[in-house]
mmCIF file of C-alpha atoms in Angstrom:
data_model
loop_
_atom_site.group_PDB
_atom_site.id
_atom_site.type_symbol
_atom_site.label_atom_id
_atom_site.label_comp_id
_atom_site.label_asym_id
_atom_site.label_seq_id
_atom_site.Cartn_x
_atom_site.Cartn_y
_atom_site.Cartn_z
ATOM 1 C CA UNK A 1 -13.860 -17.816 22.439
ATOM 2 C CA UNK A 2 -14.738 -18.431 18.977
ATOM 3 C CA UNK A 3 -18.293 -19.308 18.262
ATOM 4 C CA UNK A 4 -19.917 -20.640 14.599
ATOM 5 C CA UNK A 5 -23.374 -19.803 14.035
ATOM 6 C CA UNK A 6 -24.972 -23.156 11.788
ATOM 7 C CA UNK A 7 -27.377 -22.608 10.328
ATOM 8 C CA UNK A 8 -29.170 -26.237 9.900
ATOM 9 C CA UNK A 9 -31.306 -27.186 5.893
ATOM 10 C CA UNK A 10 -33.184 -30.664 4.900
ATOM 11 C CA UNK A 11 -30.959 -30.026 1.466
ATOM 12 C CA UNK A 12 -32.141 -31.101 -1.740
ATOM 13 C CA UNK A 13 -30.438 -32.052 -5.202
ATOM 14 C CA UNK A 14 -29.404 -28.828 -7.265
ATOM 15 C CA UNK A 15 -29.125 -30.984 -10.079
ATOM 16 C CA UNK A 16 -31.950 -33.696 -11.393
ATOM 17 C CA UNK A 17 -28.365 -36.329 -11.365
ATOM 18 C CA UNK A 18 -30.080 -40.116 -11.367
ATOM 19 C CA UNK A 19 -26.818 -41.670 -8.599
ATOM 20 C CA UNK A 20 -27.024 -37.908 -6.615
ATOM 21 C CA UNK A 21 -31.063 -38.079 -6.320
ATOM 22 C CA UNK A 22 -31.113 -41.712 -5.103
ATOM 23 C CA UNK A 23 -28.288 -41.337 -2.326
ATOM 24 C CA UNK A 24 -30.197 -38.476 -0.934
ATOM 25 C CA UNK A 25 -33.188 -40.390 -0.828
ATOM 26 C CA UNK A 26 -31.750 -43.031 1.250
ATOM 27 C CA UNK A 27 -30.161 -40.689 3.867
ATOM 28 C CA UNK A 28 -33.875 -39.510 4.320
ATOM 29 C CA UNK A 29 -35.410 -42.809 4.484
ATOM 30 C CA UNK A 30 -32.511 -44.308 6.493
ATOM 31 C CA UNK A 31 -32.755 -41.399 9.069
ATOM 32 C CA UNK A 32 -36.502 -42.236 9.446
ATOM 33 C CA UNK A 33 -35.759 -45.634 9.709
ATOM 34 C CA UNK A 34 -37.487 -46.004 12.937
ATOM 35 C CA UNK A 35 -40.477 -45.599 11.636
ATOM 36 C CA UNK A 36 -40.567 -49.763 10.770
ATOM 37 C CA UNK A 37 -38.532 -52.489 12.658
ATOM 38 C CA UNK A 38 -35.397 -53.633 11.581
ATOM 39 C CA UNK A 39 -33.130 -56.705 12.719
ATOM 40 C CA UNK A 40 -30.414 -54.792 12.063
ATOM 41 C CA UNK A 41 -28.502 -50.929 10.812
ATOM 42 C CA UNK A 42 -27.499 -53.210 7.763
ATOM 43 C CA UNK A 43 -31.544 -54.403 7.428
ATOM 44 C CA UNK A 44 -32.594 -51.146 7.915
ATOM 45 C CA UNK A 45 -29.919 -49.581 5.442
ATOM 46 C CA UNK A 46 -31.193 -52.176 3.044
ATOM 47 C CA UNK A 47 -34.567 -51.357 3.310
ATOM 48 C CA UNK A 48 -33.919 -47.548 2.907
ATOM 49 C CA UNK A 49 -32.477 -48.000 -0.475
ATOM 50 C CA UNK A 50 -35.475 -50.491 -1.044
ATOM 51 C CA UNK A 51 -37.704 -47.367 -0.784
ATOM 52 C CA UNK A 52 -35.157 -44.669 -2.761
ATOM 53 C CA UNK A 53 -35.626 -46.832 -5.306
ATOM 54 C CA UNK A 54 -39.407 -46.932 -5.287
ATOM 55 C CA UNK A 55 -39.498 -42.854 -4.632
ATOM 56 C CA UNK A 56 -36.547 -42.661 -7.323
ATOM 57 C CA UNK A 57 -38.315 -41.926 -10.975
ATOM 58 C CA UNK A 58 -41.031 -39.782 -9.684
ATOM 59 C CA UNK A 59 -39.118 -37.850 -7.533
ATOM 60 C CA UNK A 60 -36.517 -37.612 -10.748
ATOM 61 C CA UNK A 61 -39.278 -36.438 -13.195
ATOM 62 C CA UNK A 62 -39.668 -33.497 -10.304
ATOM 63 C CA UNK A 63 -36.541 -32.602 -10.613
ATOM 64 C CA UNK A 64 -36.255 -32.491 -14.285
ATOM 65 C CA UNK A 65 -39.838 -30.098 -14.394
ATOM 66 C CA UNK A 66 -37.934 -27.629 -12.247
ATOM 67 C CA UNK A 67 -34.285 -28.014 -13.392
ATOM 68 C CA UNK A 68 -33.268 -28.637 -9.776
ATOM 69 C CA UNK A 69 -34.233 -27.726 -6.613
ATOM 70 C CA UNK A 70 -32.824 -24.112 -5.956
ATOM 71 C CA UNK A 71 -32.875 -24.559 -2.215
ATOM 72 C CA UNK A 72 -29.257 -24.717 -1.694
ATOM 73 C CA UNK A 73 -28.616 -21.804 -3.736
ATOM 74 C CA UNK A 74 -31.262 -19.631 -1.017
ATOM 75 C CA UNK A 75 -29.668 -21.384 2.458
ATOM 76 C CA UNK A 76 -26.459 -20.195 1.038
ATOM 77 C CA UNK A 77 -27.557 -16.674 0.772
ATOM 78 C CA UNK A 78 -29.600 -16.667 4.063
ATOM 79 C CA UNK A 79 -26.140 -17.402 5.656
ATOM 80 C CA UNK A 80 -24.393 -15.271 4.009
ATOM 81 C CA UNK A 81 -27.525 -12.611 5.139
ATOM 82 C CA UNK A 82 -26.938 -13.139 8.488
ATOM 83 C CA UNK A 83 -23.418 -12.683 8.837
ATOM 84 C CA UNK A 84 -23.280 -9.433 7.256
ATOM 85 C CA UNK A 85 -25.846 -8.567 9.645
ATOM 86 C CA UNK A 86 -23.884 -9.900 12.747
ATOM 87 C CA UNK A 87 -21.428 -8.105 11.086
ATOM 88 C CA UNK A 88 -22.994 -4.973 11.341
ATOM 89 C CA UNK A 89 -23.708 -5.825 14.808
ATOM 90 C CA UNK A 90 -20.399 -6.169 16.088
ATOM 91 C CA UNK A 91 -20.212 -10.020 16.387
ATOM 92 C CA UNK A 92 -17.065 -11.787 15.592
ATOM 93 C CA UNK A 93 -18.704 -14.918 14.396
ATOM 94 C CA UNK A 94 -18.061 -17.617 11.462
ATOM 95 C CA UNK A 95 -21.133 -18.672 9.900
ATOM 96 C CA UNK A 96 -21.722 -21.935 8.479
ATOM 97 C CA UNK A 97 -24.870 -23.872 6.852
ATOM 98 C CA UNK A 98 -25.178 -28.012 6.349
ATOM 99 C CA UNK A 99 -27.788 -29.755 5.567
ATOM 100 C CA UNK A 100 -29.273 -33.399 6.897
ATOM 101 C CA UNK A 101 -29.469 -35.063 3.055
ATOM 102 C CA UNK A 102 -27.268 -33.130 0.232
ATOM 103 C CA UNK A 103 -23.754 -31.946 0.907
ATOM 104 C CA UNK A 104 -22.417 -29.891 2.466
ATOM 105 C CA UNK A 105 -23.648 -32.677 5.298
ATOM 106 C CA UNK A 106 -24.337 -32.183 8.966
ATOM 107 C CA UNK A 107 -22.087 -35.429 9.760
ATOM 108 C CA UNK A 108 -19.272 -33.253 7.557
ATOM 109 C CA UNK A 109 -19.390 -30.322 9.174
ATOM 110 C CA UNK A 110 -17.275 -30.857 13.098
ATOM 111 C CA UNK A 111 -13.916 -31.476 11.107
ATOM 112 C CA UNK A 112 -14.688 -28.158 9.856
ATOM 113 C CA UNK A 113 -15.622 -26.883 12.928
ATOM 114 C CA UNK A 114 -12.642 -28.077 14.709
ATOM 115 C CA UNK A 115 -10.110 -27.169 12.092
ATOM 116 C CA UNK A 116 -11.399 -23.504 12.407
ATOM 117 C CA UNK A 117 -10.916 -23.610 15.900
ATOM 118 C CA UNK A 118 -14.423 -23.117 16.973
ATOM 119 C CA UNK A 119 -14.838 -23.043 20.705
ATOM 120 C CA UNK A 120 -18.468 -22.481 20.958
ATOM 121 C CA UNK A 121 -21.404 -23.613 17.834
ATOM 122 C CA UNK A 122 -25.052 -22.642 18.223
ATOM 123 C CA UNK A 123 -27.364 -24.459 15.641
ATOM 124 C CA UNK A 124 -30.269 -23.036 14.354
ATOM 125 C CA UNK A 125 -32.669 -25.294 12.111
ATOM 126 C CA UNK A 126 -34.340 -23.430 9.235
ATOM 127 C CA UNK A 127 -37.403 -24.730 9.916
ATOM 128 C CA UNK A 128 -40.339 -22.407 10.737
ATOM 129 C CA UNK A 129 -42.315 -25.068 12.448
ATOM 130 C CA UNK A 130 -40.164 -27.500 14.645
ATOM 131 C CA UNK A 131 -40.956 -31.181 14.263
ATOM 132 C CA UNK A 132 -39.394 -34.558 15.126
ATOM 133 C CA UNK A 133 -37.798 -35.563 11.169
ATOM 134 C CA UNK A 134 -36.560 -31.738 10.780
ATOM 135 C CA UNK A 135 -36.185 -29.782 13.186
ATOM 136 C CA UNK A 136 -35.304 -31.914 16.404
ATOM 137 C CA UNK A 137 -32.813 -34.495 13.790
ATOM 138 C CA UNK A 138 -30.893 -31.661 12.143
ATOM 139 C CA UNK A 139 -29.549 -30.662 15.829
ATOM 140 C CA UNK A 140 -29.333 -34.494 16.733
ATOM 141 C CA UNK A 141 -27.032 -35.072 14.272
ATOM 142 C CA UNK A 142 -24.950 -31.967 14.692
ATOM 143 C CA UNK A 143 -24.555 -32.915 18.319
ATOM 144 C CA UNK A 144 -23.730 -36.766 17.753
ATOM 145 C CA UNK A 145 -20.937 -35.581 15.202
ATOM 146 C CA UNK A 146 -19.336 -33.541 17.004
ATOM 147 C CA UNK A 147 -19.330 -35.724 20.244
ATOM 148 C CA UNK A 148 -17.452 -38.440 17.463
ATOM 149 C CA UNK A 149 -15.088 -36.033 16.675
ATOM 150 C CA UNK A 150 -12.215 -37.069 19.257
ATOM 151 C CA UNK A 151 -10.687 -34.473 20.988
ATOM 152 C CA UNK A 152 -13.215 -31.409 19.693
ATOM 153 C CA UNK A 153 -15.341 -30.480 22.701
ATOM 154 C CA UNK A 154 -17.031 -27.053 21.848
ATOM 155 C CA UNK A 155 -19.828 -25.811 23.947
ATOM 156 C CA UNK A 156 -22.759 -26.821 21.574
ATOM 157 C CA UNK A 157 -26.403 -24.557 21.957
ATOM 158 C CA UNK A 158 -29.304 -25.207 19.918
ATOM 159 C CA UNK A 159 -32.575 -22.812 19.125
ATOM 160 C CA UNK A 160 -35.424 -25.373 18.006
ATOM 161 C CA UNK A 161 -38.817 -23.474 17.885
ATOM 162 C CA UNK A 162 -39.026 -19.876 16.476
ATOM 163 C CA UNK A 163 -42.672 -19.810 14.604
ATOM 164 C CA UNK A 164 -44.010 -17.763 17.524
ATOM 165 C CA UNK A 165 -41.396 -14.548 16.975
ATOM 166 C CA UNK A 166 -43.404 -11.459 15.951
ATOM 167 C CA UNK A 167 -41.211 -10.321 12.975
ATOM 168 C CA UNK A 168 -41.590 -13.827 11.325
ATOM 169 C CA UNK A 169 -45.363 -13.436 11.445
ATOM 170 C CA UNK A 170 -45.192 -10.352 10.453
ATOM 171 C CA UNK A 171 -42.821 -11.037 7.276
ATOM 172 C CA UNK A 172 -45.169 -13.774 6.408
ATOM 173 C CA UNK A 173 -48.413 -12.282 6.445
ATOM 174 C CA UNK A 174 -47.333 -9.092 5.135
ATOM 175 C CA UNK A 175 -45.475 -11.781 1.881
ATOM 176 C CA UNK A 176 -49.066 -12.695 1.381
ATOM 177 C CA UNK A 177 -50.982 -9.357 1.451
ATOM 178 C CA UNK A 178 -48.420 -8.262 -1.181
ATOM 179 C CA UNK A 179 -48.940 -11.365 -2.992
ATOM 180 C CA UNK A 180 -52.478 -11.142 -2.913
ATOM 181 C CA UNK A 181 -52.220 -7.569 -3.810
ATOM 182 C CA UNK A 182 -50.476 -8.224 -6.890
ATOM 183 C CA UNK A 183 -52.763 -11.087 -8.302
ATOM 184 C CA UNK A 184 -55.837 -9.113 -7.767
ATOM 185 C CA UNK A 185 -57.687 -11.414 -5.403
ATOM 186 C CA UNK A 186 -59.707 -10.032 -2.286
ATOM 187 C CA UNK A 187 -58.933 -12.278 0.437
ATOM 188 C CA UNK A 188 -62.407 -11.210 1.873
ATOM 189 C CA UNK A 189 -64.084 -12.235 -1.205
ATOM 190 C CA UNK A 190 -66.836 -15.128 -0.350
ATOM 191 C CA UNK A 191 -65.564 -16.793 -3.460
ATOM 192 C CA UNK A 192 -61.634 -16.960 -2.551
ATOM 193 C CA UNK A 193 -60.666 -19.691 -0.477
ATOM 194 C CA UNK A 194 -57.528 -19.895 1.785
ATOM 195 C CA UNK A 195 -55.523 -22.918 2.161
ATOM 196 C CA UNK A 196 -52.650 -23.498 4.401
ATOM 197 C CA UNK A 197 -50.293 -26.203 3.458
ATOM 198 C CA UNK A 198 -48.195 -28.141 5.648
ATOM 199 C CA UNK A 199 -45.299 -30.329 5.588
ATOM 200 C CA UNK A 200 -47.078 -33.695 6.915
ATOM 201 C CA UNK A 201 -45.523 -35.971 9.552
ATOM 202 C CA UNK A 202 -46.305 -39.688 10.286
ATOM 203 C CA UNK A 203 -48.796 -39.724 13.209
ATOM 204 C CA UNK A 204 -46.087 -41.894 15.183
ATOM 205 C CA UNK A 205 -44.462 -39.174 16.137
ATOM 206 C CA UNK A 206 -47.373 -37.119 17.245
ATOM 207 C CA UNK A 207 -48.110 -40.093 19.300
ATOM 208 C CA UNK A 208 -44.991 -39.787 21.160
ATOM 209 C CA UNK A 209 -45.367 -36.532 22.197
ATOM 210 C CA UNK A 210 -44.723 -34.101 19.276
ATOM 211 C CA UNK A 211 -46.557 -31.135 19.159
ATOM 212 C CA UNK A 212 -46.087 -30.124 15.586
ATOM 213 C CA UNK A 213 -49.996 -30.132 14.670
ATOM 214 C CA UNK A 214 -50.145 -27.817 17.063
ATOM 215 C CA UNK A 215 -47.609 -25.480 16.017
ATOM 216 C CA UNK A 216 -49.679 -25.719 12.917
ATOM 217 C CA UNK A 217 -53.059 -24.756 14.156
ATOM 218 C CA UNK A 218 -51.530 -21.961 16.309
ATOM 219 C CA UNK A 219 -49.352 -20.333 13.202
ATOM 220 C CA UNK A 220 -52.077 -20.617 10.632
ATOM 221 C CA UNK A 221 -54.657 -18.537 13.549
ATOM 222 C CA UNK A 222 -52.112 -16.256 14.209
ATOM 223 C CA UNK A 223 -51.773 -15.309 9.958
ATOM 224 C CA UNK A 224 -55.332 -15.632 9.635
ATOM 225 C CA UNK A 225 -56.011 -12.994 12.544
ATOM 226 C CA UNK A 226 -53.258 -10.677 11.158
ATOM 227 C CA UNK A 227 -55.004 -10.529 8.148
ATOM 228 C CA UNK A 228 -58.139 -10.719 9.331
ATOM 229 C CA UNK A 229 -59.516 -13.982 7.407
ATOM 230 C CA UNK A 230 -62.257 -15.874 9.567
ATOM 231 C CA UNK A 231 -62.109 -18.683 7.017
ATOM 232 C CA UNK A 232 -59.519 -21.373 6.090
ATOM 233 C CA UNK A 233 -58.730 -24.231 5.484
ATOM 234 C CA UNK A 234 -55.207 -26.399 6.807
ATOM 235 C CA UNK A 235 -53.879 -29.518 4.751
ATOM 236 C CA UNK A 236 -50.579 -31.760 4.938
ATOM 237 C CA UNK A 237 -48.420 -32.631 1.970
ATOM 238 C CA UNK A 238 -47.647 -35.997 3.399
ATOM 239 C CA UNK A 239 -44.850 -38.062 1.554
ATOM 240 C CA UNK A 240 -46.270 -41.839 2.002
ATOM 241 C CA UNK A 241 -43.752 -44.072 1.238
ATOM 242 C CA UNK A 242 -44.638 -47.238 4.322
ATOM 243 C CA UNK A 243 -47.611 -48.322 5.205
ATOM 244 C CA UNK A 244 -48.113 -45.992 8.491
ATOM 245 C CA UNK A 245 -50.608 -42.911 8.957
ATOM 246 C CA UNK A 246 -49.762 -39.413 8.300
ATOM 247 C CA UNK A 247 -51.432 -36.496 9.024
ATOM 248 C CA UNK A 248 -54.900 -35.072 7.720
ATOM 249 C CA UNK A 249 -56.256 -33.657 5.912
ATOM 250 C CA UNK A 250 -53.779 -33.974 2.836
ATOM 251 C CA UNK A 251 -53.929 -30.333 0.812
ATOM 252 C CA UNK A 252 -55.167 -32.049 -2.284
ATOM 253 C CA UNK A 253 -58.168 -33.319 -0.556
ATOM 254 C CA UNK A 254 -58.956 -29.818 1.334
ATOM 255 C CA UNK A 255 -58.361 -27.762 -2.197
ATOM 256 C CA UNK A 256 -60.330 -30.609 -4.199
ATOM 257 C CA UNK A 257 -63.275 -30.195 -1.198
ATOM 258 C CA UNK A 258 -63.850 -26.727 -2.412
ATOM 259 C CA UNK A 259 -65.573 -27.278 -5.555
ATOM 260 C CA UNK A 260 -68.321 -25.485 -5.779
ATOM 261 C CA UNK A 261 -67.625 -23.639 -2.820
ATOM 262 C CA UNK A 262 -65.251 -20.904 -4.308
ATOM 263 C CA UNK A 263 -64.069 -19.634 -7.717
ATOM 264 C CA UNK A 264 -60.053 -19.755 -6.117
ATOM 265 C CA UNK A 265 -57.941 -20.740 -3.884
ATOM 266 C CA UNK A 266 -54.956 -18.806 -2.173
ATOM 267 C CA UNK A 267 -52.515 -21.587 -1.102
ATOM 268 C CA UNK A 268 -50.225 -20.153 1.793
ATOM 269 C CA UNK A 269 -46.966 -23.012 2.302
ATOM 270 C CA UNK A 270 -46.495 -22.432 6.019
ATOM 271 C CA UNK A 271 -43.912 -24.993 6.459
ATOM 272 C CA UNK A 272 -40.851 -23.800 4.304
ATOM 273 C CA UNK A 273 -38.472 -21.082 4.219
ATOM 274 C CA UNK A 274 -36.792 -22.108 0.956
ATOM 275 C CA UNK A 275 -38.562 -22.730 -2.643
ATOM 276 C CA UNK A 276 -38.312 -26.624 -3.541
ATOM 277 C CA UNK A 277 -39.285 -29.612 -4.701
ATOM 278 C CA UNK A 278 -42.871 -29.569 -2.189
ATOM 279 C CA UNK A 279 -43.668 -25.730 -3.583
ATOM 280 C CA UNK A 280 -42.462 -26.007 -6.952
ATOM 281 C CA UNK A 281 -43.549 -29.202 -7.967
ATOM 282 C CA UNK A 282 -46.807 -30.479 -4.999
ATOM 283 C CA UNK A 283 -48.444 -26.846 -5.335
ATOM 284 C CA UNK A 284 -47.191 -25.075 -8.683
ATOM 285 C CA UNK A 285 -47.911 -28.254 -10.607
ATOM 286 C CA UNK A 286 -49.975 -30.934 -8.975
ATOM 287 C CA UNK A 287 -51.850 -28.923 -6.926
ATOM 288 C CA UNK A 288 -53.066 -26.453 -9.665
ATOM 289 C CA UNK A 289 -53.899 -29.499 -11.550
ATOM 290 C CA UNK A 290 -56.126 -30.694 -8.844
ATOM 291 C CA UNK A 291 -57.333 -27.076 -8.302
ATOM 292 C CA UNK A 292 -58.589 -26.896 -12.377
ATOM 293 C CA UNK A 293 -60.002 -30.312 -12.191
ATOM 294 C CA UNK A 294 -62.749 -28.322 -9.893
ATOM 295 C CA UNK A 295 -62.950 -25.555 -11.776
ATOM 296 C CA UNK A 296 -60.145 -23.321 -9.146
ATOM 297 C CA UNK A 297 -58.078 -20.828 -9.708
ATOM 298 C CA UNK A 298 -55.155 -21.652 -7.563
ATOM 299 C CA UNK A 299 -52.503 -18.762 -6.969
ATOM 300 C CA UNK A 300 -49.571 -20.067 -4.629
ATOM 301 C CA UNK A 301 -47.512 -17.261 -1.894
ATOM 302 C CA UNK A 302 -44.438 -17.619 -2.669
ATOM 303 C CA UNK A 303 -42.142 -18.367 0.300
ATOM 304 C CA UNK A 304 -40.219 -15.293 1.930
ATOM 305 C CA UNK A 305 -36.362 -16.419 1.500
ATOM 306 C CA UNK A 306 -34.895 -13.841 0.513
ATOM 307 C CA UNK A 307 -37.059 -11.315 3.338
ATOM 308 C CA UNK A 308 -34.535 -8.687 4.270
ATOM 309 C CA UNK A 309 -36.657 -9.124 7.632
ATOM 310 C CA UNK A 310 -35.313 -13.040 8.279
ATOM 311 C CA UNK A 311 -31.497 -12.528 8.495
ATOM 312 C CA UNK A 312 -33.205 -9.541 11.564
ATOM 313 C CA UNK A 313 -35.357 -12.139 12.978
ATOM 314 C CA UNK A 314 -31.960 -14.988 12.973
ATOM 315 C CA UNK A 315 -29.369 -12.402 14.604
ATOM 316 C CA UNK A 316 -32.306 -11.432 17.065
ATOM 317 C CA UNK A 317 -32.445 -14.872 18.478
ATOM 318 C CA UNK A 318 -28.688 -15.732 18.693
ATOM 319 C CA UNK A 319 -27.976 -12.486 19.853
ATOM 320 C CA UNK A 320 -28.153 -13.780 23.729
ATOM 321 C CA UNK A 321 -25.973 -16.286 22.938
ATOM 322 C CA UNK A 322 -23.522 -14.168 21.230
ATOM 323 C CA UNK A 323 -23.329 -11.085 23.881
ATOM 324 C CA UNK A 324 -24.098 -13.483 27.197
ATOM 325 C CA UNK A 325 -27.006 -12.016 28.603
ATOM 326 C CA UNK A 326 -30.100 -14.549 29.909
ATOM 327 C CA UNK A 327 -32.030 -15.973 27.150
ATOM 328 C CA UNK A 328 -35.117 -15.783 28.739
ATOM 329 C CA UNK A 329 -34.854 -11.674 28.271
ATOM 330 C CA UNK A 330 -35.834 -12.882 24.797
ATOM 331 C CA UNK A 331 -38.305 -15.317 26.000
ATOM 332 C CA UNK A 332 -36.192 -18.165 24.730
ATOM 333 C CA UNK A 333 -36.348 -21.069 27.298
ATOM 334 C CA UNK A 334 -35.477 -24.585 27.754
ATOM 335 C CA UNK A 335 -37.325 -26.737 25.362
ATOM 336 C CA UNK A 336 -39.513 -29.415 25.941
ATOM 337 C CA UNK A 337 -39.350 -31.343 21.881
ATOM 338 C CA UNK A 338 -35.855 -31.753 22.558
ATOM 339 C CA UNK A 339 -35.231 -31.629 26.498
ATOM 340 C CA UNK A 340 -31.124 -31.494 26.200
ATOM 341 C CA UNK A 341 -29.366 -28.956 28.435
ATOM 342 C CA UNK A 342 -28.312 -26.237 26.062
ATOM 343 C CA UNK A 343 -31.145 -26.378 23.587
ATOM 344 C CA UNK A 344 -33.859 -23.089 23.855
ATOM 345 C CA UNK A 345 -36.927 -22.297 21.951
ATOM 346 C CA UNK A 346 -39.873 -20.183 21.791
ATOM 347 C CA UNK A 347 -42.869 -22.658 22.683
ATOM 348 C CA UNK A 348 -41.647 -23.620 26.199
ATOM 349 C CA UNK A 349 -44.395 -23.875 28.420
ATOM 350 C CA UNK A 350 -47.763 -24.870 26.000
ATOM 351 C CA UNK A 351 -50.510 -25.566 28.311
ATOM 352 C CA UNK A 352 -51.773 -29.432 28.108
ATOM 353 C CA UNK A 353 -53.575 -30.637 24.890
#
């Protein structure tokens, strides 16, 4: 049996192209077209590009600040990471990465797949924190594609959830003790506060039974034990483009709270495993604005991609499916965001809200 490891990216434009930019808008807003009733798939495609091209010349003049989002260039080499490590391993495995928005796409991928004569595919979403738009869609797609692919019937596995592994806290909290380490700032300082920023979600889907803020509030306590901060602060970088509620508190109003509270801020962006458009642009730029207009110093972690530690932590948890042992040994069990047979995770079992 031949299996593919894929590993599974949001994607973003390399390039600040004007036609490129606004077609991977519209994949996002169409695949969140749920969100707001439509008559039709043609109404709703129609009201997708409707909002691209509202989002379209802000979103552009982020792109042209940073030269392109370098995201693509980083899931590459995470892939490329983890094979060498399987490698080392002993695994006989081709490894692939797609993303939901920017080519190479999801949808692409099972001709791929199928012409490489891949029997088996376990996806893995590079998501730290698993949620409804990332996380759970990324494998939904994956799976719908290849069930349209006539005649390719691989066993398909997916790994939702991994937030809770101890190497990824570790690699995380020890990124921002060596961060902090280097800018000079005491994290037990009364006058330095911490911030962490999340990727915000429409309260919809929380409604229906997501349990991302939670995943939230349990990472951020787990960092701030590690490190041993008693104080902090958690805010969303929502992206509000229809008129429906997202999470709170945004990060701009938590870091613009702080005035006269603290002399800095240390902004921690616990949702991403890749530098992008949210980091480079929402914290590096906006947010320090904010953070001056109240007289902060802001000084941003940078996110871990290129950790030695990750490709460890990735091969770790497809290593049951690759040598065909339990996956419950590695306390991966069926999971409850996306109850399909085949698909494991780490948060199985959360008590009741």
């Amino acid at each position: 049996m031949t299996t593919g490891v894929v590993l599974l990216n949001f994607g973003e434009p390399a390039a600040p192209d004007r036609e490129t930019v606004l077609e991977y808008l519209t994949r996002i807003f169409f695949d969140n077209a749920d969100l707001e009733e439509a008559d039709s798939e043609e109404a709703a495609w129609e009201r997708s590009r409707e909002l691209a091209e509202r989002r379209l010349p802000s979103l552009m003049e982020e792109y042209e600040a940073i030269g392109g989002s370098p995201l693509q260039a980083q899931a590459t080499a995470q892939a490329e990471a983890l094979e060498a490590t399987l490698t080392e391993r002993g695994h006989e495995v081709e490894l692939y990465h797609a993303m939901q928005f920017m080519e190479p796409l999801i949808t692409d991928l099972p001709a791929t797949l199928a012409d490489d004569g891949i029997d088996s595919v376990v996806a893995v979403p590079i998501y730290p924190l698993c949620g409804p738009s990332t996380t759970v869609s990324a494998i939904d797609s994956l799976e719908s594609a290849i069930e349209d692919r006539e005649g390719y019937e691989p066993e398909f596995t997916a790994i939702t959830g991994w937030h809770r592994v101890p190497t990824y806290n570790r690699l995380r909290a020890e990124g921002i003790r060596e961060f902090v380490d280097d800018e000079g700032v005491d994290l037990h300082d009364p006058d330095t506060a911490f911030v962490f920023s999340a990727h915000g979600t429409p309260k919809k889907y929380l409604a229906e039974g997501s349990r991302y803020d939670r995943y939230v509030e349990e990472h951020a306590s787990a960092i701030a034990n590690i490190l041993g901060i008693d104080d902090y602060e958690i805010g969303y970088q929502n992206h509000a483009n229809r008129g429906i509620e997202w999470t709170e508190p945004e990060t701009e109003d938590v870091v613009e709270g702080l005035e006269g509270e603290a002399e800095r801020v240390v902004v921690e962006p616990m949702s991403f495993m890749h530098e992008q458009s949210e980091t480079l642009v929402e914290l590096d730029i906006d947010l320090r604005e904010d953070a001056a207009d109240v007289g902060l110093e802001l000084h941003r972690v940078p996110v871990p991609h290129d950790d030695p530690r990750f490709a460890t932590l990735l091969a770790d948890t497809v290593e049951p499916f690759l040598s065909g042992f339990e996956p419950s040994y590695y306390q991966l069990r069926q999971c409850e965001c996306r109850p399909e047979p085949g698909t494991y995770c780490y948060n199985a079992g959360l008590p009741p809200q």
